[in-house]
Amino acid sequence: MGLLQGVSYIVYENSNIYEDRLFVDMKSDCRKCFGLCCVALYFSASEGFPGDKEAGKPCSNLKKDFRCSVHKDLQEKGHKGCTSYECFGAGQKVAQTTFKGQDWQKDIESAQQMFNAFSVMRQLHEMLWYLTEILLIKIDSNIRNKVEHLINETEELTYLNANDLLELDIDSHRVKVNSLLKKVSEHVCVKYYEDKRKTFKGKRTISRRLDLIGKDLKKTDLRGENLAGALLIAADLRGNNLAGTNLIGADLRNVDIRGANLTESIFITQSQINSAKGDSNTSLPIRIKRPRDWS
Ligand code: SF4
């Protein structure tokens, strides 16, 4: 990692109750779901899925018992999109809570409603993931209170019945969440950013760009950068230190993060990591599992 090492500004809380939420409530549990992502979503072969499929139609590999017939061979068969997808626990919430265990095969009338509810629930659970992640960090109590308040509000929405869920103004809620996430990102990341500006006098940083596809960023100091929504597809970040880097919504497909340090990156998801190319020398945040195919 060489020149890109630096001071650590993110301090994690010890034995944080919020870790459980991230590890259990906001992780997909396919055993409690009805294969909702394999039915409800549209996908295409160009995005690493098994083929083109219309939203609302079951994937041809989905069995009657909602298991995937090629589950063990998804990687080998080139279904990377399936292995990197994460519903943040929305599937089991819709199946077991919103629809109380009534699956779409038995209740064909409400199938479409269930698929639509899944789409709303996934957005709510994704927001909960990001908000909860903030509470793992020691942070200003004023911000912490606001985050806790918004978590409670968002969580309440996840218990709405299907009709109310579908009428929810999810966009307005997302604006509220995004604005708070942005504030937190500025609060946390600015310290890394200032630190590196002092060290390198502003050199070796990047301008705020979204299109970084295929770029060689091995020697670019990305600490404290806001890479929200950036396209980093197949970029080379080997050995980079991404401390305090905001990666919310960044497209990390095939980005090379072998040997990189992401332990203090913020707003990163399992799905992003599953789509990237790492190895045993890649350091990940505690909330993220190392993909099985990384050597
Ligand atoms: S291949 Fe398997 S995991 Fe992927 S969409 Fe089809 S059933 Fe689901």
PDB file of N, CA, C and O in Angstrom, residues 220-252:
ATOM      1  N   THR A 220      -3.369   7.001  -7.272  1.00  0.00           N
ATOM      2  CA  THR A 220      -4.178   8.184  -6.960  1.00  0.00           C
ATOM      3  C   THR A 220      -4.666   8.092  -5.523  1.00  0.00           C
ATOM      4  O   THR A 220      -5.208   7.065  -5.123  1.00  0.00           O
ATOM      5  N   ASP A 221      -4.456   9.127  -4.782  1.00  0.00           N
ATOM      6  CA  ASP A 221      -4.877   9.116  -3.380  1.00  0.00           C
ATOM      7  C   ASP A 221      -6.379   9.371  -3.304  1.00  0.00           C
ATOM      8  O   ASP A 221      -6.835  10.486  -3.530  1.00  0.00           O
ATOM      9  N   LEU A 222      -7.116   8.340  -2.993  1.00  0.00           N
ATOM     10  CA  LEU A 222      -8.579   8.450  -2.986  1.00  0.00           C
ATOM     11  C   LEU A 222      -9.149   8.614  -1.581  1.00  0.00           C
ATOM     12  O   LEU A 222     -10.360   8.584  -1.388  1.00  0.00           O
ATOM     13  N   ARG A 223      -8.288   8.771  -0.596  1.00  0.00           N
ATOM     14  CA  ARG A 223      -8.799   8.938   0.768  1.00  0.00           C
ATOM     15  C   ARG A 223      -9.694  10.170   0.856  1.00  0.00           C
ATOM     16  O   ARG A 223      -9.349  11.230   0.343  1.00  0.00           O
ATOM     17  N   GLY A 224     -10.837   9.999   1.500  1.00  0.00           N
ATOM     18  CA  GLY A 224     -11.743  11.131   1.720  1.00  0.00           C
ATOM     19  C   GLY A 224     -12.483  11.608   0.479  1.00  0.00           C
ATOM     20  O   GLY A 224     -13.198  12.597   0.536  1.00  0.00           O
ATOM     21  N   GLU A 225     -12.311  10.911  -0.644  1.00  0.00           N
ATOM     22  CA  GLU A 225     -12.992  11.352  -1.868  1.00  0.00           C
ATOM     23  C   GLU A 225     -14.465  10.941  -1.844  1.00  0.00           C
ATOM     24  O   GLU A 225     -14.823   9.904  -1.287  1.00  0.00           O
ATOM     25  N   ASN A 226     -15.261  11.752  -2.486  1.00  0.00           N
ATOM     26  CA  ASN A 226     -16.674  11.399  -2.630  1.00  0.00           C
ATOM     27  C   ASN A 226     -16.854  10.728  -3.988  1.00  0.00           C
ATOM     28  O   ASN A 226     -16.907  11.394  -5.012  1.00  0.00           O
ATOM     29  N   LEU A 227     -16.937   9.402  -3.988  1.00  0.00           N
ATOM     30  CA  LEU A 227     -17.112   8.660  -5.242  1.00  0.00           C
ATOM     31  C   LEU A 227     -18.548   8.135  -5.353  1.00  0.00           C
ATOM     32  O   LEU A 227     -18.795   7.106  -5.974  1.00  0.00           O
ATOM     33  N   ALA A 228     -19.473   8.855  -4.743  1.00  0.00           N
ATOM     34  CA  ALA A 228     -20.888   8.441  -4.795  1.00  0.00           C
ATOM     35  C   ALA A 228     -21.335   8.332  -6.242  1.00  0.00           C
ATOM     36  O   ALA A 228     -21.184   9.273  -7.023  1.00  0.00           O
ATOM     37  N   GLY A 229     -21.851   7.166  -6.596  1.00  0.00           N
ATOM     38  CA  GLY A 229     -22.388   6.964  -7.945  1.00  0.00           C
ATOM     39  C   GLY A 229     -21.340   6.890  -9.036  1.00  0.00           C
ATOM     40  O   GLY A 229     -21.679   6.835 -10.219  1.00  0.00           O
ATOM     41  N   ALA A 230     -20.047   6.864  -8.676  1.00  0.00           N
ATOM     42  CA  ALA A 230     -19.004   6.852  -9.714  1.00  0.00           C
ATOM     43  C   ALA A 230     -18.991   5.526 -10.467  1.00  0.00           C
ATOM     44  O   ALA A 230     -19.283   4.470  -9.913  1.00  0.00           O
ATOM     45  N   LEU A 231     -18.629   5.618 -11.740  1.00  0.00           N
ATOM     46  CA  LEU A 231     -18.486   4.404 -12.550  1.00  0.00           C
ATOM     47  C   LEU A 231     -17.025   3.979 -12.481  1.00  0.00           C
ATOM     48  O   LEU A 231     -16.166   4.582 -13.106  1.00  0.00           O
ATOM     49  N   LEU A 232     -16.769   2.959 -11.690  1.00  0.00           N
ATOM     50  CA  LEU A 232     -15.391   2.493 -11.502  1.00  0.00           C
ATOM     51  C   LEU A 232     -15.189   1.132 -12.162  1.00  0.00           C
ATOM     52  O   LEU A 232     -14.259   0.400 -11.838  1.00  0.00           O
ATOM     53  N   ILE A 233     -16.070   0.812 -13.098  1.00  0.00           N
ATOM     54  CA  ILE A 233     -16.040  -0.500 -13.744  1.00  0.00           C
ATOM     55  C   ILE A 233     -14.635  -0.782 -14.301  1.00  0.00           C
ATOM     56  O   ILE A 233     -14.087   0.016 -15.059  1.00  0.00           O
ATOM     57  N   ALA A 234     -14.069  -1.921 -13.882  1.00  0.00           N
ATOM     58  CA  ALA A 234     -12.757  -2.390 -14.364  1.00  0.00           C
ATOM     59  C   ALA A 234     -11.612  -1.396 -14.120  1.00  0.00           C
ATOM     60  O   ALA A 234     -10.560  -1.506 -14.750  1.00  0.00           O
ATOM     61  N   ALA A 235     -11.805  -0.438 -13.210  1.00  0.00           N
ATOM     62  CA  ALA A 235     -10.691   0.469 -12.877  1.00  0.00           C
ATOM     63  C   ALA A 235      -9.663  -0.306 -12.051  1.00  0.00           C
ATOM     64  O   ALA A 235      -9.971  -1.333 -11.447  1.00  0.00           O
ATOM     65  N   ASP A 236      -8.437   0.206 -12.044  1.00  0.00           N
ATOM     66  CA  ASP A 236      -7.365  -0.472 -11.318  1.00  0.00           C
ATOM     67  C   ASP A 236      -7.066   0.272 -10.015  1.00  0.00           C
ATOM     68  O   ASP A 236      -6.501   1.365 -10.024  1.00  0.00           O
ATOM     69  N   LEU A 237      -7.500  -0.316  -8.911  1.00  0.00           N
ATOM     70  CA  LEU A 237      -7.286   0.302  -7.600  1.00  0.00           C
ATOM     71  C   LEU A 237      -6.397  -0.585  -6.732  1.00  0.00           C
ATOM     72  O   LEU A 237      -6.460  -0.541  -5.507  1.00  0.00           O
ATOM     73  N   ARG A 238      -5.588  -1.398  -7.385  1.00  0.00           N
ATOM     74  CA  ARG A 238      -4.773  -2.334  -6.619  1.00  0.00           C
ATOM     75  C   ARG A 238      -3.911  -1.604  -5.586  1.00  0.00           C
ATOM     76  O   ARG A 238      -3.261  -0.616  -5.905  1.00  0.00           O
ATOM     77  N   GLY A 239      -3.954  -2.109  -4.350  1.00  0.00           N
ATOM     78  CA  GLY A 239      -3.104  -1.564  -3.291  1.00  0.00           C
ATOM     79  C   GLY A 239      -3.518  -0.194  -2.782  1.00  0.00           C
ATOM     80  O   GLY A 239      -2.820   0.388  -1.949  1.00  0.00           O
ATOM     81  N   ASN A 240      -4.631   0.325  -3.252  1.00  0.00           N
ATOM     82  CA  ASN A 240      -5.024   1.670  -2.844  1.00  0.00           C
ATOM     83  C   ASN A 240      -5.607   1.673  -1.422  1.00  0.00           C
ATOM     84  O   ASN A 240      -6.184   0.694  -0.982  1.00  0.00           O
ATOM     85  N   ASN A 241      -5.459   2.791  -0.744  1.00  0.00           N
ATOM     86  CA  ASN A 241      -6.065   2.943   0.579  1.00  0.00           C
ATOM     87  C   ASN A 241      -7.307   3.818   0.430  1.00  0.00           C
ATOM     88  O   ASN A 241      -7.197   4.993   0.104  1.00  0.00           O
ATOM     89  N   LEU A 242      -8.490   3.209   0.641  1.00  0.00           N
ATOM     90  CA  LEU A 242      -9.747   3.925   0.417  1.00  0.00           C
ATOM     91  C   LEU A 242     -10.372   4.368   1.740  1.00  0.00           C
ATOM     92  O   LEU A 242     -11.586   4.294   1.928  1.00  0.00           O
ATOM     93  N   ALA A 243      -9.550   4.810   2.657  1.00  0.00           N
ATOM     94  CA  ALA A 243     -10.059   5.258   3.954  1.00  0.00           C
ATOM     95  C   ALA A 243     -10.873   6.535   3.786  1.00  0.00           C
ATOM     96  O   ALA A 243     -10.422   7.478   3.130  1.00  0.00           O
ATOM     97  N   GLY A 244     -12.065   6.523   4.369  1.00  0.00           N
ATOM     98  CA  GLY A 244     -12.919   7.710   4.297  1.00  0.00           C
ATOM     99  C   GLY A 244     -13.445   7.987   2.901  1.00  0.00           C
ATOM    100  O   GLY A 244     -13.941   9.078   2.625  1.00  0.00           O
ATOM    101  N   THR A 245     -13.349   7.010   2.005  1.00  0.00           N
ATOM    102  CA  THR A 245     -13.874   7.202   0.645  1.00  0.00           C
ATOM    103  C   THR A 245     -15.348   6.820   0.631  1.00  0.00           C
ATOM    104  O   THR A 245     -15.710   5.725   1.058  1.00  0.00           O
ATOM    105  N   ASN A 246     -16.167   7.737   0.147  1.00  0.00           N
ATOM    106  CA  ASN A 246     -17.602   7.466   0.081  1.00  0.00           C
ATOM    107  C   ASN A 246     -17.902   6.731  -1.222  1.00  0.00           C
ATOM    108  O   ASN A 246     -17.736   7.282  -2.311  1.00  0.00           O
ATOM    109  N   LEU A 247     -18.339   5.473  -1.098  1.00  0.00           N
ATOM    110  CA  LEU A 247     -18.564   4.648  -2.297  1.00  0.00           C
ATOM    111  C   LEU A 247     -20.047   4.363  -2.521  1.00  0.00           C
ATOM    112  O   LEU A 247     -20.401   3.410  -3.203  1.00  0.00           O
ATOM    113  N   ILE A 248     -20.894   5.192  -1.974  1.00  0.00           N
ATOM    114  CA  ILE A 248     -22.334   4.892  -2.079  1.00  0.00           C
ATOM    115  C   ILE A 248     -22.767   4.869  -3.563  1.00  0.00           C
ATOM    116  O   ILE A 248     -22.478   5.785  -4.334  1.00  0.00           O
ATOM    117  N   GLY A 249     -23.380   3.767  -3.923  1.00  0.00           N
ATOM    118  CA  GLY A 249     -23.907   3.640  -5.288  1.00  0.00           C
ATOM    119  C   GLY A 249     -22.854   3.561  -6.377  1.00  0.00           C
ATOM    120  O   GLY A 249     -23.188   3.571  -7.566  1.00  0.00           O
ATOM    121  N   ALA A 250     -21.561   3.462  -6.019  1.00  0.00           N
ATOM    122  CA  ALA A 250     -20.519   3.389  -7.061  1.00  0.00           C
ATOM    123  C   ALA A 250     -20.597   2.028  -7.756  1.00  0.00           C
ATOM    124  O   ALA A 250     -20.860   1.017  -7.112  1.00  0.00           O
ATOM    125  N   ASP A 251     -20.382   2.036  -9.043  1.00  0.00           N
ATOM    126  CA  ASP A 251     -20.415   0.781  -9.798  1.00  0.00           C
ATOM    127  C   ASP A 251     -19.026   0.147  -9.752  1.00  0.00           C
ATOM    128  O   ASP A 251     -18.088   0.640 -10.373  1.00  0.00           O
ATOM    129  N   LEU A 252     -18.915  -0.933  -8.988  1.00  0.00           N
ATOM    130  CA  LEU A 252     -17.604  -1.556  -8.760  1.00  0.00           C
ATOM    131  C   LEU A 252     -17.439  -2.851  -9.551  1.00  0.00           C
ATOM    132  O   LEU A 252     -16.590  -3.679  -9.216  1.00  0.00           O
TER     133      LEU A 252
END
